[in-house]
Coordinates of C-alpha atoms and ligand atoms in Angstrom, one line a residue:
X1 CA 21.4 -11.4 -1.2
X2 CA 22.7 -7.8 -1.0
X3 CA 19.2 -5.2 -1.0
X4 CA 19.1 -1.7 0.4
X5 CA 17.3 -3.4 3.4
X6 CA 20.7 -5.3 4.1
X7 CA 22.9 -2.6 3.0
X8 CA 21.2 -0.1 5.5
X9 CA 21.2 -2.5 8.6
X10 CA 24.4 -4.8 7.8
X11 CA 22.0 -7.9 7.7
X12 CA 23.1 -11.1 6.2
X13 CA 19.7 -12.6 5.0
X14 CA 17.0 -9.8 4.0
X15 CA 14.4 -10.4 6.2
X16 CA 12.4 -8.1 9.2
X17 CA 11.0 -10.3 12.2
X18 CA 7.6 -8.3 12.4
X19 CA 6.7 -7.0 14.9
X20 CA 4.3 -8.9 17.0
X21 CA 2.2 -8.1 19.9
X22 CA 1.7 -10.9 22.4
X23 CA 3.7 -12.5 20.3
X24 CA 7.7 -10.9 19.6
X25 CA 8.8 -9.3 22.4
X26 CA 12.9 -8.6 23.3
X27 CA 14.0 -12.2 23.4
X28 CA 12.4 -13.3 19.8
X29 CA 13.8 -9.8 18.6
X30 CA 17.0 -10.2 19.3
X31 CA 17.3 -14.3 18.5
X32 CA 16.2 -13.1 14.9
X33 CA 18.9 -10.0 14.8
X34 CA 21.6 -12.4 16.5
X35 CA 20.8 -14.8 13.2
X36 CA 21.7 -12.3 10.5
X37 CA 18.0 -10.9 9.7
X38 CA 16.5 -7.9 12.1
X39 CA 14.1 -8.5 15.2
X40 CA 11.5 -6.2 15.9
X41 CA 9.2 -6.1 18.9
X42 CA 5.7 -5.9 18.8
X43 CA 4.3 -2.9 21.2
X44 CA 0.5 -4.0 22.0
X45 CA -2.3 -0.9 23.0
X46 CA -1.5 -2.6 26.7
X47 CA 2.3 -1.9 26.8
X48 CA 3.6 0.3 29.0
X49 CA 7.0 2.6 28.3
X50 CA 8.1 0.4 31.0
X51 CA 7.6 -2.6 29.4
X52 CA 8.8 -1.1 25.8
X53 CA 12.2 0.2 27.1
X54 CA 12.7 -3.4 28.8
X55 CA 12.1 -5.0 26.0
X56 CA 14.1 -2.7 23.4
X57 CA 17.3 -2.6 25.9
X58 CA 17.0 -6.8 25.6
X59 CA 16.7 -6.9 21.9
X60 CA 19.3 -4.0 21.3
X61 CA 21.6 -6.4 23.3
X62 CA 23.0 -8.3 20.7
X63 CA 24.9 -5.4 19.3
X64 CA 23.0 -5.8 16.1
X65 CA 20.2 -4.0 14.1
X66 CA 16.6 -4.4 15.6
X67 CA 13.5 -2.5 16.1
X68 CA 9.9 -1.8 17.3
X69 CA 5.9 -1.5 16.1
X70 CA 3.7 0.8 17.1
X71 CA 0.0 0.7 16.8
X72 CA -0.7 4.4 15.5
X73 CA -4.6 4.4 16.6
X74 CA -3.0 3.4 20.1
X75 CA -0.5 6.6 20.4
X76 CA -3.7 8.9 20.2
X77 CA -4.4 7.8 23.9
X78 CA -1.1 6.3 24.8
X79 CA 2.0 9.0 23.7
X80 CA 4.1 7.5 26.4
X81 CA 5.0 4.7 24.1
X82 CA 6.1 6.9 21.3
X83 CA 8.3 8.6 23.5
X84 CA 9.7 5.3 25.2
X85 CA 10.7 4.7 21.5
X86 CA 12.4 8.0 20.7
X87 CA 14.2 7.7 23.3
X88 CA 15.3 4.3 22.5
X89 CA 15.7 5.3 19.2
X90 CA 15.7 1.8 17.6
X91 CA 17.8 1.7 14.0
X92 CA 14.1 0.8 12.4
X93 CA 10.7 1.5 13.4
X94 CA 7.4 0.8 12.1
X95 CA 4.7 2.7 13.0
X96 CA 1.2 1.1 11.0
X97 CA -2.9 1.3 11.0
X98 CA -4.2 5.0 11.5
X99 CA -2.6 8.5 11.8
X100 CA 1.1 7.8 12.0
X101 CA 2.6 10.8 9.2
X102 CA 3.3 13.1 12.1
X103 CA 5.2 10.7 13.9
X104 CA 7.7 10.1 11.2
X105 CA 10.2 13.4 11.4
X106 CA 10.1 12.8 14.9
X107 CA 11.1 9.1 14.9
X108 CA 14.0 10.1 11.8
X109 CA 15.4 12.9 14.0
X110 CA 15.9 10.7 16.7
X111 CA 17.8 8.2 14.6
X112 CA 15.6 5.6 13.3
X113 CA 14.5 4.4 10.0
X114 CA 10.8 4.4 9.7
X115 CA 8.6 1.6 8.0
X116 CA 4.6 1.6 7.6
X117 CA 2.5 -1.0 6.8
X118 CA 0.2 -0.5 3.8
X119 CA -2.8 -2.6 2.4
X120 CA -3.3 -0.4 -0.8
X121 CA -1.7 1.2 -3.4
X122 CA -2.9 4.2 -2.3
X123 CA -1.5 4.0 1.4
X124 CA 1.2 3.1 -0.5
X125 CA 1.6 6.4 -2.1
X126 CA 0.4 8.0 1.2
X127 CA 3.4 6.4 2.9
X128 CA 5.9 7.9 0.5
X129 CA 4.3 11.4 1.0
X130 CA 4.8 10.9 4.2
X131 CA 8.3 10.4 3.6
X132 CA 8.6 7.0 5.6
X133 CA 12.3 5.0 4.5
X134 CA 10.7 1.7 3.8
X135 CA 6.8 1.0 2.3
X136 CA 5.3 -2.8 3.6
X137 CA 3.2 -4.4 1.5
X138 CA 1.5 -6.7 3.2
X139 CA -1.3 -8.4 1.8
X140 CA -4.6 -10.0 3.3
X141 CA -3.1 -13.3 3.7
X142 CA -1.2 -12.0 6.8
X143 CA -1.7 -13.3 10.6
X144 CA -2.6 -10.0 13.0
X145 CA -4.3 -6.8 12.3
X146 CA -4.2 -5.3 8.8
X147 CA -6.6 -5.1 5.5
X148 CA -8.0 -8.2 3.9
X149 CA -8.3 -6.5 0.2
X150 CA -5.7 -7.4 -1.7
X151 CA -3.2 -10.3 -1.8
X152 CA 0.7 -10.2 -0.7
X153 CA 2.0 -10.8 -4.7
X154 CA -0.6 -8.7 -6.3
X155 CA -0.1 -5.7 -3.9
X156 CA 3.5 -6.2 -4.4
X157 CA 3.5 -5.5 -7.8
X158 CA 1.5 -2.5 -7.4
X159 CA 3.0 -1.0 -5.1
X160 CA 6.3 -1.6 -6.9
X161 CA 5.1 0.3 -9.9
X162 CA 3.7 3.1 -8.1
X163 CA 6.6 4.1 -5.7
X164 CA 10.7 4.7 -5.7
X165 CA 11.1 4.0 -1.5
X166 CA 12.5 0.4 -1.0
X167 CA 9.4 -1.9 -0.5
X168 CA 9.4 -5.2 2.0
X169 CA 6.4 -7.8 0.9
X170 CA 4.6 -9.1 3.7
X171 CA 2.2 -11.5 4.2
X172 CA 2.3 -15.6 4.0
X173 CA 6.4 -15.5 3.0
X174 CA 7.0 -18.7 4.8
X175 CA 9.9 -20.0 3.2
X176 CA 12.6 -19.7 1.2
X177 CA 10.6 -20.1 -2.0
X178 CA 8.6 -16.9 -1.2
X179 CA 11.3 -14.8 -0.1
X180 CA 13.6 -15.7 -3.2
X181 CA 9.9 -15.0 -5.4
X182 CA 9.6 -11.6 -3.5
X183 CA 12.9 -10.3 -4.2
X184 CA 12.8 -11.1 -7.8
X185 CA 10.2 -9.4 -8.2
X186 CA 12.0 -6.6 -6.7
X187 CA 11.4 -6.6 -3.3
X188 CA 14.0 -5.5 -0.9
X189 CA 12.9 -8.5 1.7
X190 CA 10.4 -9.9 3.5
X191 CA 8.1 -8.9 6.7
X192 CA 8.0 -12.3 8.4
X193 CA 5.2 -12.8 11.3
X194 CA 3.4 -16.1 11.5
X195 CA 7.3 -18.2 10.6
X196 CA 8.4 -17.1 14.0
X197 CA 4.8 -17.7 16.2
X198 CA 6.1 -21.2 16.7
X199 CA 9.7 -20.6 18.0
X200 CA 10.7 -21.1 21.6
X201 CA 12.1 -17.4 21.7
X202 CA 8.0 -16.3 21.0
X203 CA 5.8 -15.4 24.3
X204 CA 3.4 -18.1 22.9
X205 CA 1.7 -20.5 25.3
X206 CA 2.8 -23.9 24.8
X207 CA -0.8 -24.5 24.0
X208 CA -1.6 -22.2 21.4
X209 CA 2.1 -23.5 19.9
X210 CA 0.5 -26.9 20.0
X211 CA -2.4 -25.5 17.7
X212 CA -0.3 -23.6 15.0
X213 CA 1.6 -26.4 14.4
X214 CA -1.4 -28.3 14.0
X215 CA -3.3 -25.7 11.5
X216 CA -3.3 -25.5 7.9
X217 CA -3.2 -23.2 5.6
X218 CA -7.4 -22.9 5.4
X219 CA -7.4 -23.1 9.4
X220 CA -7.7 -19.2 9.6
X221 CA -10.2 -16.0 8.7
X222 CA -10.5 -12.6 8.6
X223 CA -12.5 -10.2 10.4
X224 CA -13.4 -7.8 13.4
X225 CA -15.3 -10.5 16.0
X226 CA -12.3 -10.4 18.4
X227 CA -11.8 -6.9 18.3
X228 CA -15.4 -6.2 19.1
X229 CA -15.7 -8.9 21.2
X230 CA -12.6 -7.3 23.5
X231 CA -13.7 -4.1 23.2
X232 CA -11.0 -3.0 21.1
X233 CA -10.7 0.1 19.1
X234 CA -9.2 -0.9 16.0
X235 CA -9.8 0.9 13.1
X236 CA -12.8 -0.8 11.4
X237 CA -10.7 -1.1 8.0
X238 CA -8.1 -3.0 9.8
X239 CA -9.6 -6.7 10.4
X240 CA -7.6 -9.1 11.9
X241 CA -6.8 -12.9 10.7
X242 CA -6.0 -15.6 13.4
X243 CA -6.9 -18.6 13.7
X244 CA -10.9 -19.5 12.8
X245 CA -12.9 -21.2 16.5
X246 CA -15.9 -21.4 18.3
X247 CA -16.1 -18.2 19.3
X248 CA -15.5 -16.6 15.9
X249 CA -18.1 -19.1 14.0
X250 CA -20.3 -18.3 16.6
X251 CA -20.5 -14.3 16.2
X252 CA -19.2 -14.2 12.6
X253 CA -21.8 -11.4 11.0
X254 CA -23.5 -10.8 13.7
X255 CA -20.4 -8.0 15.5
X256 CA -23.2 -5.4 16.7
X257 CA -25.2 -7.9 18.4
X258 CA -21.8 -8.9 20.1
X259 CA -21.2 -5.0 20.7
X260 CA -23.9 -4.9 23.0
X261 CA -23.6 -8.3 24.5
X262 CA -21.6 -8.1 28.0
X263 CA -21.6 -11.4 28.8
X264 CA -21.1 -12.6 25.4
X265 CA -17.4 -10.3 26.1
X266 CA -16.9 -11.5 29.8
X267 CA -16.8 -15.1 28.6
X268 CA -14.2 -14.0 26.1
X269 CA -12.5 -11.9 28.6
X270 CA -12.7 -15.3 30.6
X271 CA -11.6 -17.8 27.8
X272 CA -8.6 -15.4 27.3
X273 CA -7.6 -15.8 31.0
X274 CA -7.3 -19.5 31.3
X275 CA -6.5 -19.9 27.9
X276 CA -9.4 -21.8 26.3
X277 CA -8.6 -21.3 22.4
X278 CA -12.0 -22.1 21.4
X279 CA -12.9 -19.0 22.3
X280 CA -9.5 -16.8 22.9
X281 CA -8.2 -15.4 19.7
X282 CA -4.7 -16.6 18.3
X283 CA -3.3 -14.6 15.4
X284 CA -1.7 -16.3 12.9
X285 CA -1.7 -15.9 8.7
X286 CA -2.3 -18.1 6.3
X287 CA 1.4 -19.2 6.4
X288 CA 0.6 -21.3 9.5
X289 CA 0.3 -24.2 7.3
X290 CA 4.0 -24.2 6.6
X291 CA 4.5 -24.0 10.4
X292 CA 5.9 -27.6 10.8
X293 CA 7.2 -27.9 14.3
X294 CA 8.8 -26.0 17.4
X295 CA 12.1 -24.0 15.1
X296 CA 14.7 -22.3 16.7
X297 CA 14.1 -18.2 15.5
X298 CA 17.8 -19.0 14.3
X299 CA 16.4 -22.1 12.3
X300 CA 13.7 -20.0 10.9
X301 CA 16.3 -17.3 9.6
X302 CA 18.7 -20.0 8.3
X303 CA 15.8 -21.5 6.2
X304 CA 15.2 -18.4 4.4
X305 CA 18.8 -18.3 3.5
X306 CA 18.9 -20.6 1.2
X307 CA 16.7 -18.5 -1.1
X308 CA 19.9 -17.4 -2.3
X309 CA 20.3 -20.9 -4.1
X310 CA 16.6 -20.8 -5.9
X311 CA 17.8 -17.0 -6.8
X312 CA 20.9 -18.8 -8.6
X313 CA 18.7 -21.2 -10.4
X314 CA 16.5 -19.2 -11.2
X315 CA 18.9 -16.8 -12.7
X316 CA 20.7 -20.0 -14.4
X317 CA 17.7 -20.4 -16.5
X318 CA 18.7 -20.2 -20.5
X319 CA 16.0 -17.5 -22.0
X320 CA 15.0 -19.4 -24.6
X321 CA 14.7 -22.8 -21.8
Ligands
FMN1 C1 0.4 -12.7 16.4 C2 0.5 -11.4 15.5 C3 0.6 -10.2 16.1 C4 0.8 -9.0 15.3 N1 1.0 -7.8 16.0 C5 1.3 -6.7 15.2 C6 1.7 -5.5 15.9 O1 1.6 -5.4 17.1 N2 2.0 -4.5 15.1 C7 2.1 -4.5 13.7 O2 2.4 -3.5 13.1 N3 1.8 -5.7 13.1 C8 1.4 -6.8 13.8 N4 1.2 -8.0 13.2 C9 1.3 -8.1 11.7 C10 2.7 -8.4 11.3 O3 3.5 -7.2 11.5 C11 2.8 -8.7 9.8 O4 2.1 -7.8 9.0 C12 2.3 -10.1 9.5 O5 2.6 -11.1 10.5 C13 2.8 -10.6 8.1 O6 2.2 -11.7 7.6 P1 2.6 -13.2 8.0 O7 2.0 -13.4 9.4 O8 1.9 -14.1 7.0 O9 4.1 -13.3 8.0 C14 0.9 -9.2 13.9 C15 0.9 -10.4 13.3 C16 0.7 -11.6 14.1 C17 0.7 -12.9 13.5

């Protein structure tokens, strides 16, 4: 399975660990790069440079190709974690949802490849303007942050059509069924988040583990109640999807009522403390349902593997069959 996202980073299978905050930090990074695809970790609007060079050194330990997120609404306040990561200067970084286009000479003089997340076809062609080396298309069906407007395979196409820089499809590939459908559709790989919540190497309580592995499918939705809820400044446009509870039912259409409500946010402040996850928020995509168990990050990227053998079917196909 030989794509310009393998040939650039020397990976065996031709996925990207997403970056996750909360979620993928060095240890899940570098378990996924150690496997053959490429770890990233997931820089949060908490993380300090601190924290980010920690992180980076442990997933840049295996030797191996790896890399970081950034937030780009979170750099406006916080430019001490863009220059943790220059100074890193992981071989990929992604840098997704709000002004990131200046940030992307900086991050290629310095050594890195730069990736951005886009929800559109016309972020899409935004993206390549801005000259970034890899476009995501990531589609609303994705756990964490993004835009809920068009689906992973739809967008895909799109986007495919529209630009010439490589483009990963992200967003519910959960197997080796969607990676091999991804790449013949001319993908060069997959952006991988919600696979990997469930492995020992994430910084996932054991009980928010317990409920992944539990949810289906049609156990998550889409929307802005934790963000407003925590007092978060996300870009409006950029919803997030986790799993559905109390707490989102609850204020579900009603987000500036919950603006204004302080205790309404002290309980979820609370409930995110000791863990209660009927009101605490857990991201995860729609993929969840094919979350079967606690999977080694290695197991994960072994799965996906065998996509190479659909791909040989597939191409074994007589035309007029
Ligand atoms: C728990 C969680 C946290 C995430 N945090 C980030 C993040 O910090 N930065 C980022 O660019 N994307 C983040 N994302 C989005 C992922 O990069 C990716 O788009 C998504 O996981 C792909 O869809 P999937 O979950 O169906 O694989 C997050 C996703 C999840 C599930």
């Amino acid at each position: 399975m030989r794509t310009s996202l393998t040939d650039r980073f020397d990976l065996a299978v031709p996925v990207v660990g997403a970056p996750m905050a909360g979620a993928a930090g060095g240890r899940l990074a570098a378990a996924i790069s150690t496997s053959g695809a490429l770890g990233m970790v997931g820089v949060g609007g908490g993380a300090s440079p601190s924290w980010i060079t920690e992180q980076g050194r442990a997933a840049a330990e295996s030797g191996l190709a790896w890399g970081i997120g950034l937030l780009a609404w979170v750099l406006e306040a916080k430019p001490g974690q863009l220059d943790a990561v220059v100074d890193l200067a992981p071989p990929l970084v992604s840098v997704s949802y709000g002004s990131y286009a200046r940030h992307v000479p900086i991050l290629q003089q310095a050594g890195s490849a730069v990736a951005t997340q886009v929800g559109t076809v016309d972020e899409a062609r935004a993206a390549e303007q801005a000259g970034v080396d890899f476009i995501v298309a990531r589609g609303g069906e994705g756990g964490g942050h993004g835009r809920n407007d068009v689906a992973t395979l739809l967008l895909l196409q799109a986007v495919l059509d529209q630009v010439n820089v490589p483009v990963l499809a992200a967003g519910g590939i959960a197997s080796p069924r969607g990676l091999a459908a991804v790449l013949a559709a001319g993908a060069a790989g997959a952006w991988v988040g919600t696979p990997f919540l469930a492995c020992p190497e994430a910084t996932v309580t054991e009980a928010a583990r317990d409920l992944l592995v539990a949810a289906s499918e049609t156990d998550t939705s889409y929307g802005r109640v934790f963000d407003v809820g925590l007092r978060q400044a996300w870009p409006p446009e950029y919803g997030g999807r986790a799993l559905r509870n109390q707490f989102f039912d609850q204020w579900v259409g009603r987000e500036r009522e919950l603006a204004e409500d302080e205790d309404a946010h002290a309980e979820l402040i609370a409930a995110v403390e000791r863990h209660d996850f009927e009101k605490a928020v857990i991201y995860a995509g729609q993929a969840v349902g094919l979350v079967r168990g606690l999977c080694a990050a290695s197991d994960v990227v072994a799965d996906f593997a065998r996509a190479s053998e659909l791909l040989r079917h597939a191409a074994s196909i007589p035309e007029d069959a």
